[in-house]
Coordinates of C-alpha atoms and ligand atoms in Angstrom, one line a residue:
X310 CA 0.0 0.0 0.0
X311 CA 1.2 3.5 -0.8
X312 CA 1.2 4.7 2.8
X313 CA 3.3 2.0 4.2
X314 CA 6.0 1.9 1.5
X315 CA 9.4 3.5 1.9
X316 CA 11.3 5.8 -0.3
X317 CA 14.8 4.5 -0.2
X318 CA 17.7 6.9 -0.6
X319 CA 19.2 6.6 -4.0
X320 CA 22.4 8.1 -5.5
X321 CA 20.2 10.6 -7.4
X322 CA 18.8 11.8 -4.1
X323 CA 22.2 12.2 -2.6
X324 CA 24.3 14.1 -5.1
X325 CA 26.7 15.4 -2.4
X326 CA 27.9 13.7 0.7
X327 CA 25.2 14.7 3.3
X328 CA 26.2 16.5 6.4
X329 CA 24.2 13.9 8.3
X330 CA 25.1 10.5 7.1
X331 CA 25.3 8.3 10.2
X332 CA 22.2 9.2 12.1
X333 CA 22.8 7.1 15.2
X334 CA 26.5 7.9 15.5
X335 CA 26.1 11.7 14.9
X336 CA 23.2 11.8 17.3
X337 CA 25.3 10.1 20.0
X338 CA 28.2 12.4 19.4
X339 CA 26.2 15.6 19.3
X340 CA 26.2 18.2 22.1
X341 CA 24.8 21.7 22.1
X342 CA 28.0 23.1 23.8
X343 CA 30.0 21.6 21.0
X344 CA 27.6 22.9 18.4
X345 CA 27.9 26.4 19.8
X346 CA 31.6 26.3 18.9
X347 CA 30.6 26.4 15.2
X348 CA 29.8 30.1 15.9
X349 CA 32.6 32.5 16.6
X350 CA 31.1 34.8 19.1
X351 CA 31.6 38.6 19.0
X352 CA 35.2 39.8 19.1
X353 CA 35.7 40.6 22.7
X354 CA 32.8 38.4 23.9
X355 CA 29.1 37.9 23.6
X356 CA 26.9 36.5 20.8
X357 CA 24.9 38.4 18.2
X358 CA 23.0 36.6 15.4
X359 CA 23.7 39.3 12.8
X360 CA 27.4 39.3 13.4
X361 CA 27.5 35.5 13.0
X362 CA 25.3 35.6 9.9
X363 CA 26.9 38.5 8.1
X364 CA 30.0 40.1 9.4
X365 CA 31.9 37.0 10.1
X366 CA 31.7 36.2 6.4
X367 CA 32.0 39.8 5.2
X368 CA 35.6 40.1 6.5
X369 CA 36.7 36.7 5.1
X370 CA 36.8 34.9 1.8
X371 CA 33.1 35.1 1.3
X372 CA 33.0 38.9 1.3
X373 CA 32.1 39.2 -2.4
X374 CA 29.8 36.2 -2.5
X375 CA 26.1 36.9 -3.0
X376 CA 24.2 36.6 0.2
X377 CA 20.8 37.4 -1.1
X378 CA 19.4 37.6 -4.6
X379 CA 16.2 39.6 -4.6
X380 CA 13.7 38.8 -7.4
X381 CA 11.1 41.5 -8.4
X382 CA 7.9 41.4 -10.4
X383 CA 9.7 41.6 -13.7
X384 CA 12.8 39.7 -14.4
X385 CA 14.9 42.3 -12.6
X386 CA 17.0 41.1 -9.7
X387 CA 19.3 42.6 -7.2
X388 CA 22.2 40.8 -5.7
X389 CA 23.6 41.8 -2.3
X390 CA 27.0 40.4 -1.3
X391 CA 28.0 39.6 2.3
X392 CA 30.2 42.7 2.3
X393 CA 27.4 45.0 1.1
X394 CA 25.0 43.4 3.6
X395 CA 27.5 44.1 6.3
X396 CA 27.8 47.8 5.3
X397 CA 24.0 48.2 4.9
X398 CA 23.2 46.6 8.2
X399 CA 25.9 48.7 10.0
X400 CA 24.3 51.8 8.6
X401 CA 20.8 50.7 9.7
X402 CA 22.1 49.9 13.2
X403 CA 23.6 53.4 13.3
X404 CA 20.3 54.9 12.1
X405 CA 18.5 53.3 15.1
X406 CA 21.2 54.5 17.5
X407 CA 21.0 58.1 16.2
X408 CA 17.3 58.0 16.7
X409 CA 17.9 57.0 20.3
X410 CA 16.8 53.3 20.1
X411 CA 18.5 51.4 22.9
X412 CA 19.3 47.7 23.5
X413 CA 16.2 45.6 24.1
X414 CA 13.8 48.1 22.6
X415 CA 11.4 46.7 20.0
X416 CA 11.7 47.2 16.3
X417 CA 8.7 45.9 14.2
X418 CA 8.9 45.3 10.5
X419 CA 6.0 45.6 8.1
X420 CA 7.1 45.4 4.5
X421 CA 7.1 43.1 1.5
X422 CA 10.2 40.9 0.8
X423 CA 12.3 43.8 -0.3
X424 CA 16.0 44.3 0.6
X425 CA 15.2 46.9 3.3
X426 CA 13.2 44.4 5.2
X427 CA 16.2 42.1 5.5
X428 CA 18.7 44.9 6.1
X429 CA 16.4 46.2 9.0
X430 CA 16.0 42.7 10.5
X431 CA 19.8 42.1 10.6
X432 CA 20.7 45.8 11.3
X433 CA 18.2 45.8 14.2
X434 CA 19.8 42.8 15.7
X435 CA 23.2 44.4 15.4
X436 CA 22.0 47.5 17.3
X437 CA 20.7 45.3 20.1
X438 CA 17.1 45.9 19.3
X439 CA 14.5 43.1 19.6
X440 CA 13.1 42.5 16.1
X441 CA 9.6 41.4 15.2
X442 CA 8.8 40.8 11.6
X443 CA 5.0 41.0 10.7
X444 CA 3.2 39.9 7.6
X445 CA 2.9 42.9 5.3
X446 CA -0.6 41.7 4.4
X447 CA -1.8 42.3 8.0
X448 CA -4.5 44.9 8.3
X449 CA -4.7 47.6 11.0
X450 CA -6.2 45.5 13.8
X451 CA -3.6 42.6 13.7
X452 CA -0.9 45.3 13.5
X453 CA -2.3 47.3 16.5
X454 CA -2.7 44.1 18.6
X455 CA 0.9 43.0 18.0
X456 CA 2.5 46.4 18.3
X457 CA 0.8 46.9 21.7
X458 CA 1.5 43.4 22.9
X459 CA 5.2 43.7 21.9
X460 CA 5.6 47.3 23.1
X461 CA 6.9 48.3 19.7
X462 CA 9.0 51.6 19.7
X463 CA 10.1 51.7 16.1
X464 CA 8.3 50.5 13.0
X465 CA 9.8 50.1 9.6
X466 CA 7.3 50.0 6.8
X467 CA 6.6 51.4 3.4
X468 CA 4.8 54.7 2.5
X469 CA 1.9 52.7 1.0
X470 CA 1.4 50.4 4.0
X471 CA 1.8 53.3 6.4
X472 CA -0.9 55.3 4.7
X473 CA -3.3 52.3 4.5
X474 CA -2.7 50.6 7.7
X475 CA -0.9 52.7 10.3
X476 CA -1.2 56.4 10.1
X477 CA -4.8 56.8 11.2
X478 CA -4.4 54.4 14.1
X479 CA -1.2 55.8 15.7
X480 CA -3.0 57.1 18.8
X481 CA -4.0 53.5 19.5
X482 CA -0.3 52.5 19.6
X483 CA 1.1 54.6 22.4
X484 CA 4.5 52.8 22.5
X485 CA 5.2 53.6 18.9
X486 CA 7.5 56.6 18.8
X487 CA 9.4 56.3 15.5
X488 CA 8.3 55.3 12.0
X489 CA 10.9 54.7 9.3
X490 CA 9.6 54.6 5.8
X491 CA 10.8 53.0 2.6
X492 CA 9.3 54.1 -0.7
X493 CA 7.2 51.2 -2.1
X494 CA 8.5 52.2 -5.5
X495 CA 12.1 52.6 -4.3
X496 CA 11.8 56.4 -4.1
X497 CA 12.1 58.8 -1.2
X498 CA 9.2 59.5 1.1
X499 CA 7.9 62.6 2.8
X500 CA 5.1 62.0 5.2
X501 CA 4.7 64.0 8.4
X502 CA 5.5 62.1 11.6
X503 CA 7.8 59.7 9.8
X504 CA 11.5 59.5 8.7
X505 CA 12.6 58.7 5.2
X506 CA 14.9 55.7 5.7
X507 CA 16.9 56.3 2.5
X508 CA 17.9 59.8 3.7
X509 CA 19.0 58.5 7.1
X510 CA 20.9 55.6 5.6
X511 CA 22.8 58.1 3.3
X512 CA 23.8 60.0 6.4
X513 CA 24.8 57.0 8.5
X514 CA 28.3 55.7 8.9
X515 CA 29.5 52.4 7.3
X516 CA 31.2 51.2 10.4
X517 CA 29.4 50.2 13.6
X518 CA 30.2 48.7 16.9
X519 CA 27.8 45.8 17.2
X520 CA 26.0 45.8 20.5
X521 CA 27.6 43.3 22.8
X522 CA 24.6 41.1 23.2
X523 CA 24.8 37.9 25.3
X524 CA 23.5 34.5 24.2
X525 CA 20.5 35.0 26.5
X526 CA 19.6 38.5 25.4
X527 CA 16.3 38.8 23.7
X528 CA 16.6 39.0 19.9
X529 CA 13.4 38.2 18.1
X530 CA 9.7 38.2 18.8
X531 CA 7.6 35.8 16.6
X532 CA 3.9 35.5 16.7
X533 CA 2.4 32.0 16.3
X534 CA 0.3 31.3 13.2
X535 CA -3.0 31.5 15.0
X536 CA -4.1 28.1 13.7
X537 CA -5.7 27.0 16.9
X538 CA -6.6 30.4 18.5
X539 CA -5.3 33.8 19.3
X540 CA -1.7 34.1 18.1
X541 CA 0.9 34.1 20.9
X542 CA 4.1 36.1 21.0
X543 CA 7.1 33.9 21.5
X544 CA 10.3 35.3 22.8
X545 CA 13.6 34.2 21.3
X546 CA 17.3 34.9 22.2
X547 CA 20.5 35.3 20.3
X548 CA 21.6 31.8 21.3
X549 CA 19.0 30.6 18.8
X550 CA 21.6 30.9 16.1
X551 CA 23.3 27.8 17.4
X552 CA 20.1 25.8 16.6
X553 CA 19.7 27.6 13.2
X554 CA 23.3 26.6 12.3
X555 CA 23.0 23.0 13.4
X556 CA 19.6 22.4 11.8
X557 CA 20.6 24.2 8.6
X558 CA 23.4 21.7 8.5
X559 CA 21.6 18.5 9.4
X560 CA 17.9 19.0 8.3
X561 CA 18.5 21.2 5.3
X562 CA 21.8 19.8 4.4
X563 CA 23.2 23.2 3.4
X564 CA 26.6 23.1 1.6
X565 CA 28.7 26.2 0.7
X566 CA 27.9 26.2 -3.0
X567 CA 24.2 25.8 -2.6
X568 CA 21.6 28.1 -4.1
X569 CA 18.9 28.0 -1.5
X570 CA 15.3 29.1 -1.7
X571 CA 13.1 29.3 1.4
X572 CA 9.7 30.4 0.2
X573 CA 8.4 31.6 3.6
X574 CA 7.9 35.2 4.5
X575 CA 9.8 36.5 7.5
X576 CA 6.4 37.3 9.0
X577 CA 6.3 33.6 9.8
X578 CA 9.1 32.2 12.0
X579 CA 10.2 29.9 9.1
X580 CA 11.0 32.9 7.0
X581 CA 13.3 34.4 9.6
X582 CA 15.0 31.3 11.1
X583 CA 15.4 29.6 7.7
X584 CA 14.8 32.4 5.2
X585 CA 17.4 34.7 6.7
X586 CA 19.5 33.3 9.6
X587 CA 20.4 29.7 8.8
X588 CA 21.5 30.2 5.2
X589 CA 23.6 33.2 6.1
X590 CA 25.2 31.4 9.0
X591 CA 26.3 28.8 6.4
X592 CA 27.5 31.5 3.9
X593 CA 25.0 30.2 1.4
X594 CA 23.3 32.3 -1.4
X595 CA 19.6 32.7 -0.9
X596 CA 16.9 33.5 -3.4
X597 CA 14.2 35.9 -2.1
X598 CA 11.1 36.4 -4.3
X599 CA 9.0 39.4 -3.6
X600 CA 6.0 38.0 -5.4
X601 CA 3.3 35.7 -4.1
X602 CA 2.8 32.1 -5.1
X603 CA 2.2 31.4 -8.8
X604 CA 2.9 27.9 -10.1
X605 CA 4.6 28.9 -13.3
X606 CA 6.7 31.6 -11.6
X607 CA 7.8 29.1 -8.9
X608 CA 8.8 26.4 -11.4
X609 CA 10.6 29.2 -13.4
X610 CA 12.5 30.3 -10.4
X611 CA 13.6 26.8 -9.5
X612 CA 14.9 26.3 -13.0
X613 CA 16.4 29.7 -13.8
X614 CA 18.0 30.3 -10.5
X615 CA 19.3 26.8 -10.4
X616 CA 18.0 26.3 -6.9
X617 CA 19.7 23.3 -5.2
X618 CA 18.0 23.3 -1.8
X619 CA 14.4 24.3 -1.6
X620 CA 12.4 24.7 1.7
X621 CA 8.7 25.2 1.2
X622 CA 5.4 24.3 2.8
X623 CA 2.7 21.7 2.1
X624 CA 0.2 24.3 0.9
X625 CA 2.5 25.3 -1.9
X626 CA 3.2 21.7 -2.8
X627 CA -0.5 21.0 -2.9
X628 CA -1.0 24.1 -5.1
X629 CA 1.6 22.9 -7.5
X630 CA 0.0 19.5 -7.6
X631 CA -3.3 21.2 -8.3
X632 CA -1.8 23.1 -11.2
X633 CA -1.2 19.7 -12.9
X634 CA 1.8 17.6 -13.8
X635 CA 1.7 18.9 -17.4
X636 CA 2.9 22.3 -16.3
X637 CA 5.8 20.9 -14.3
X638 CA 6.9 18.8 -17.3
X639 CA 7.8 22.1 -19.1
X640 CA 10.6 22.7 -16.6
X641 CA 13.9 21.0 -15.7
X642 CA 15.6 21.1 -12.3
X643 CA 19.0 19.5 -12.8
X644 CA 20.6 21.4 -9.9
X645 CA 17.8 20.7 -7.4
X646 CA 19.1 18.1 -4.9
X647 CA 17.2 18.5 -1.6
X648 CA 13.6 19.5 -1.0
X649 CA 12.1 20.1 2.5
X650 CA 8.7 21.1 3.8
X651 CA 7.3 22.4 7.0
X652 CA 4.2 23.8 8.7
X653 CA 1.6 21.2 8.3
X654 CA 1.6 17.5 7.9
X655 CA 2.8 16.5 4.4
X656 CA 0.4 14.0 2.9
X657 CA 2.2 10.9 1.6
X658 CA 0.7 11.7 -1.8
X659 CA 2.7 14.9 -1.8
X660 CA 6.0 13.2 -1.0
X661 CA 5.4 10.8 -3.9
X662 CA 4.5 13.7 -6.1
X663 CA 7.9 15.2 -5.4
X664 CA 9.6 12.0 -6.4
X665 CA 7.6 11.8 -9.6
X666 CA 7.6 15.5 -10.7
X667 CA 10.8 17.0 -9.2
X668 CA 12.7 13.8 -9.3
X669 CA 13.2 14.0 -5.6
X670 CA 11.3 13.0 -2.5
X671 CA 10.1 15.8 -0.2
X672 CA 11.5 15.8 3.3
X673 CA 8.9 16.8 5.8
X674 CA 10.1 18.3 9.0
X675 CA 8.4 19.4 12.2
X676 CA 8.8 22.4 14.5
X677 CA 6.9 25.3 16.0
X678 CA 7.3 29.0 16.6
X679 CA 8.0 28.0 20.2
X680 CA 10.9 25.7 19.3
X681 CA 12.6 28.3 17.1
X682 CA 14.1 25.7 14.9
X683 CA 13.6 22.3 13.3
X684 CA 13.3 19.5 15.8
X685 CA 12.1 16.4 13.9
X686 CA 13.0 15.9 10.3
X687 CA 13.4 13.6 7.4
X688 CA 17.1 13.9 6.7
X689 CA 19.4 12.7 3.9
X690 CA 20.7 10.1 6.4
X691 CA 17.7 7.8 6.3
X692 CA 15.0 6.5 4.1
X693 CA 11.7 8.3 4.0
X694 CA 8.4 6.8 5.1
X695 CA 6.0 9.1 3.3
X696 CA 3.5 10.6 5.8
X697 CA 6.0 10.5 8.6
X698 CA 7.7 13.7 9.8
X699 CA 10.9 11.9 10.4
X700 CA 13.2 11.4 13.4
X701 CA 14.5 13.8 16.1
X702 CA 17.6 15.7 15.0
X703 CA 20.9 15.5 16.8
X704 CA 20.4 17.4 20.1
X705 CA 16.7 16.8 20.2
X706 CA 15.1 14.3 22.6
X707 CA 11.5 13.6 21.8
X708 CA 9.0 11.6 23.8
X709 CA 5.4 10.5 23.6
X710 CA 3.6 11.4 26.8
X711 CA 0.1 10.7 28.2
X712 CA -1.5 13.2 30.6
X713 CA -3.7 12.1 33.4
X714 CA -6.6 14.5 33.0
X715 CA -7.5 14.3 36.7
X716 CA -4.1 14.8 38.3
X717 CA -2.3 16.5 35.4
X718 CA 0.5 14.0 35.8
X719 CA 2.5 12.9 32.8
X720 CA 3.7 9.4 31.9
X721 CA 6.3 8.8 29.2
X722 CA 5.2 6.0 26.9
X723 CA 8.1 3.8 26.0
X724 CA 6.4 1.3 23.6
X725 CA 6.1 2.0 19.9
X726 CA 2.9 2.8 18.1
X727 CA 1.1 4.4 21.0
X728 CA -0.5 7.7 20.4
X729 CA 0.3 10.6 22.8
X730 CA 1.4 14.2 23.1
X731 CA 4.8 15.0 21.7
X732 CA 7.1 16.3 24.3
X733 CA 10.7 17.6 24.0
X734 CA 13.4 17.7 26.6
X735 CA 14.1 21.4 27.3
X736 CA 17.5 22.8 26.7
X737 CA 18.1 23.4 23.0
X738 CA 19.3 26.9 22.3
X739 CA 16.4 28.2 20.2
X740 CA 13.7 27.3 22.6
X741 CA 11.4 30.2 23.3
X742 CA 12.0 31.9 26.6
X743 CA 8.4 33.0 27.2
X744 CA 5.1 34.1 25.8
X745 CA 4.7 37.9 25.7
X746 CA 2.5 38.9 28.6
X747 CA 1.5 35.4 29.3
X748 CA 3.7 33.8 31.9
X749 CA 0.9 31.4 33.0
X750 CA 0.4 30.0 29.6
X751 CA 4.2 29.6 29.2
X752 CA 4.5 27.7 32.5
X753 CA 1.6 25.4 31.4
X754 CA 3.8 24.2 28.5
X755 CA 6.3 22.5 30.9
X756 CA 6.2 19.6 33.2
X757 CA 9.6 19.1 34.8
X758 CA 12.1 19.4 32.1
X759 CA 9.6 18.4 29.4
X760 CA 8.1 20.9 27.0
X761 CA 4.6 19.8 25.9
X762 CA 4.0 20.7 22.3
X763 CA 0.2 20.3 22.0
X764 CA 0.6 18.0 19.0
X765 CA -0.5 14.3 19.1
X766 CA 1.9 11.9 17.5
X767 CA 2.9 8.3 17.4
X768 CA 6.4 6.8 17.1
X769 CA 6.9 3.6 15.2
X770 CA 9.4 0.8 16.1
X771 CA 12.0 2.4 13.8
X772 CA 11.8 5.7 15.7
X773 CA 9.9 7.6 13.0
X774 CA 7.3 10.1 14.3
X775 CA 3.8 10.3 12.7
X776 CA 1.7 13.4 13.2
X777 CA -1.9 12.6 14.2
X778 CA -3.3 16.1 14.9
X779 CA -3.4 19.0 17.2
X780 CA -4.6 17.9 20.6
X781 CA -7.4 20.5 20.0
X782 CA -8.4 19.0 16.6
X783 CA -8.7 15.4 17.5
X784 CA -12.2 14.0 16.7
X785 CA -13.8 11.6 19.2
X786 CA -16.3 9.4 17.4
X787 CA -18.0 6.3 18.7
X788 CA -15.1 5.6 21.1
X789 CA -12.5 6.2 18.4
X790 CA -9.9 9.0 18.5
X791 CA -9.6 10.2 14.9
X792 CA -6.8 12.4 13.7
X793 CA -7.9 14.7 10.9
X794 CA -4.6 14.2 9.0
X795 CA -5.2 10.5 8.4
X796 CA -8.6 11.2 6.9
X797 CA -7.3 14.2 4.9
X798 CA -4.4 12.1 3.5
X799 CA -6.8 9.3 2.4
X800 CA -9.0 11.8 0.6
X801 CA -5.9 13.3 -1.1
X802 CA -5.1 10.0 -2.7
X803 CA -8.1 10.5 -4.9
X804 CA -7.0 12.2 -8.1
X805 CA -9.7 14.8 -7.9
X806 CA -8.8 16.1 -4.5
X807 CA -6.5 19.1 -4.2
X808 CA -7.0 19.8 -0.5
X809 CA -9.0 18.4 2.4
X810 CA -9.8 19.7 5.9
X811 CA -11.5 17.4 8.3
X812 CA -13.4 18.3 11.5
X813 CA -15.8 16.7 14.0
X814 CA -19.4 17.9 14.2
X815 CA -21.5 17.2 17.4
X816 CA -23.6 14.1 17.2
X817 CA -26.0 12.9 19.9
X818 CA -25.3 9.3 19.2
X819 CA -21.6 8.9 18.4
X820 CA -20.3 12.1 20.1
X821 CA -18.7 13.6 16.9
X822 CA -19.2 12.8 13.3
X823 CA -16.4 13.2 10.8
X824 CA -17.0 15.8 8.2
X825 CA -14.6 16.7 5.4
X826 CA -14.3 19.8 3.4
X827 CA -12.6 19.3 0.0
X828 CA -11.3 21.5 -2.8
X829 CA -11.0 19.9 -6.2
X830 CA -8.2 19.8 -8.7
X831 CA -8.7 21.4 -12.1
X832 CA -10.9 19.4 -14.4
X833 CA -13.1 18.0 -11.6
X834 CA -16.7 19.2 -10.9
X835 CA -18.4 19.2 -7.5
X836 CA -21.0 16.7 -8.5
X837 CA -23.1 14.3 -6.4
X838 CA -21.5 11.4 -8.2
X839 CA -18.0 12.6 -7.1
X840 CA -19.2 13.1 -3.6
X841 CA -20.5 9.5 -3.5
X842 CA -17.3 8.3 -5.0
X843 CA -15.1 10.1 -2.4
X844 CA -17.2 8.8 0.4
X845 CA -16.8 5.3 -0.9
X846 CA -13.1 5.8 -1.5
X847 CA -12.6 7.0 2.1
X848 CA -14.6 4.2 3.5
X849 CA -12.6 1.7 1.6
X850 CA -9.3 3.2 2.8
X851 CA -10.2 4.0 6.4
X852 CA -13.1 1.8 7.4
X853 CA -16.6 3.0 8.2
X854 CA -15.7 4.1 11.8
X855 CA -13.1 6.6 10.7
X856 CA -14.2 7.7 7.2
X857 CA -16.1 10.9 6.8
X858 CA -19.9 10.7 6.9
X859 CA -20.3 14.0 5.0
X860 CA -18.3 15.8 2.4
X861 CA -18.7 19.4 1.4
X862 CA -17.0 21.0 -1.6
X863 CA -15.3 24.4 -1.2
X864 CA -13.4 26.4 -3.8
X865 CA -10.6 26.8 -1.3
X866 CA -10.0 26.0 2.3
X867 CA -9.5 28.8 4.9
X868 CA -5.8 29.1 5.6
X869 CA -3.4 31.1 7.7
X870 CA -0.9 33.3 6.0
X871 CA 1.7 30.7 6.7
X872 CA -0.4 28.3 4.7
X873 CA -2.1 26.1 7.3
X874 CA -5.6 24.9 7.1
X875 CA -7.7 26.5 9.8
X876 CA -9.9 23.7 11.0
X877 CA -11.2 25.7 13.8
X878 CA -12.7 28.1 11.3
X879 CA -14.2 25.3 9.3
X880 CA -15.8 24.2 12.5
X881 CA -16.9 27.6 13.7
X882 CA -18.6 28.2 10.3
X883 CA -20.2 24.8 10.3
X884 CA -21.6 25.3 13.8
X885 CA -22.5 28.9 13.3
X886 CA -20.2 29.9 16.2
X887 CA -18.1 33.1 16.4
X888 CA -15.0 32.8 14.2
X889 CA -12.6 34.0 16.9
X890 CA -9.3 35.7 16.0
X891 CA -9.0 35.7 12.2
X892 CA -6.0 38.1 12.1
X893 CA -3.8 35.5 10.3
X894 CA -6.5 34.4 7.9
X895 CA -5.1 34.5 4.3
X896 CA -7.1 36.8 2.1
X897 CA -9.0 37.8 5.2
X898 CA -10.6 41.2 5.9
X899 CA -7.2 42.5 7.0
X900 CA -5.5 42.9 3.7
Ligands
LIG1228 P1 -1.1 28.6 17.0 O1 -0.1 28.1 18.0 O2 -1.3 30.1 17.1 O3 -2.4 27.9 16.9 P2 0.5 27.3 15.0 O4 0.7 26.2 16.0 O5 0.0 26.8 13.6 O6 -0.5 28.4 15.5 P3 3.2 27.6 14.2 O7 4.1 27.7 15.4 O8 3.5 28.3 13.0 O9 1.8 28.1 14.7 O10 3.0 26.1 13.8 C1 3.5 25.0 14.6 C2 2.5 23.9 14.4 O11 2.4 23.5 13.0 C3 2.9 22.6 15.1 O12 2.6 22.6 16.5 C4 2.1 21.5 14.3 O13 0.8 21.4 14.8 C5 2.1 22.1 12.9 N1 3.2 21.6 12.1 C6 4.4 22.1 11.8 N2 5.1 21.3 11.0 C7 4.4 20.2 10.9 C8 4.7 18.9 10.2 N3 5.8 18.7 9.5 N4 3.7 18.0 10.3 C9 2.6 18.2 11.1 N5 2.3 19.3 11.7 C10 3.2 20.3 11.6
LIG1229 MG1 1.0 26.4 18.0

């Protein structure tokens, strides 16, 4: 059967010697103290993410190498070398200092994926500011909530976004003192109550004393995706770079001559940890595309830019699948050698699709805003079991735990194939250090030295982890615990299904009934006949107890801006309940 088969690593899959090649040995040998030595530390002591990512290379042999290649709407591109990135980020840090921004003060970023966004992120870190990148598509309310929660003092945005989303609401953001503007069209800006960044950058010095931050100093604030509820603000420190470096090495297999493309926006933790920090730490060239998803464009980028390592998300893969294999067949990807995905479970169907269409399997990996970096991954070092999120990386100890509802006590499950909550032993460097303004919630995540993730998983006898669902999304039907992912994956096996989202709806007899929402691939109509066919297909694959009783067709499923299916919204809409926080809803009222 498709689900239980294994993709064995072949020489085509492994065109270079992987950084992780002996999983057991390298896991045994690994220690975070040792891993930290891969970073240099600031001259004179301390640790600063930006120095490790940029300046360390800018003064060495990589100084003229392209750090970022920015792609614009047309075919225009702009390359920025490590040396130039160092100068620009120095200038930006000096701009902040001149404006009186001090260590620990908060800099928020609200801009499309333009060079200034990246310069500000890294320059902000150099100045000792705490940086929080937001999605530029956020509307005023999500911006106001986050600015207030994070105590934002400085905001970098564009003239257009400022006019549309910030200027009229400034009195509702009392902490916001300084606004730095970039011209959306690249020109200068002149709006009362703001500073034109280009002018300040011209006046700033090329040299800068990087703030002597310590590993435990706060560096970044990332808001969670809001898939299960109100987004939470997770606090991260400069030491996180140690994890970014180690995981870039082992989970993304970065090598110095790679052309790397992480498709995530820095408004989502993936776009910062792996779109900015990890590749720079490895001295690798990154592609940054300013445009949004478009199947032809994306295939074109993979081909033309000769991307060798690609990190994307299940939603994008599903959209490429939806666009049809004929489109993919027009392109060639001879340089592509490693593909990884994160953010949601990756259906086995999608892993196989990668093998067929890209010529490479897709390596699913698992982590959260809270973990700051990849924790469990399919790596080059072992075969892939499609549908599994892989095995814990070196330095990560993962457990399955069961919680006693009455006493709150935790037991660690040793046997394989038992479902339970995924827990991680605390202590990896990129672990979040708190939720903004929510100490109680933060404490609730820990029992002893275990961090409880809120995800239900199972581990098989070979040590592979299988995602079952969010603890909150599990469906209880006639005494069965049903994970939506299993049902969604079975539906995805049908050639007509592009995406599926599964929820439980209340039922007086069985507790909850399984209901599926499905969007179709091109060429399929939402007919009664197809509905019956899908119901039968699911029953055959899953058995009557687990298969959906009802299927509804939707043109598209509601998704977060980071691409996750919002099952809670499907459920609220189904039950006529309030939708709750929809600030992260893609295409929502906010943009
Ligand atoms: P919120 O916490 O606000 O509800 P969120 O949990 O979606 O949002 P993120 O931190 O962006 O916010 O996402 C982490 C979660 O995404 C994980 O806890 C898990 O549920 C899901 N996830 C990430 N990667 C994978 C994966 N490879 N397989 C399955 N689920 C994944
Ligand atoms: Mg979460």
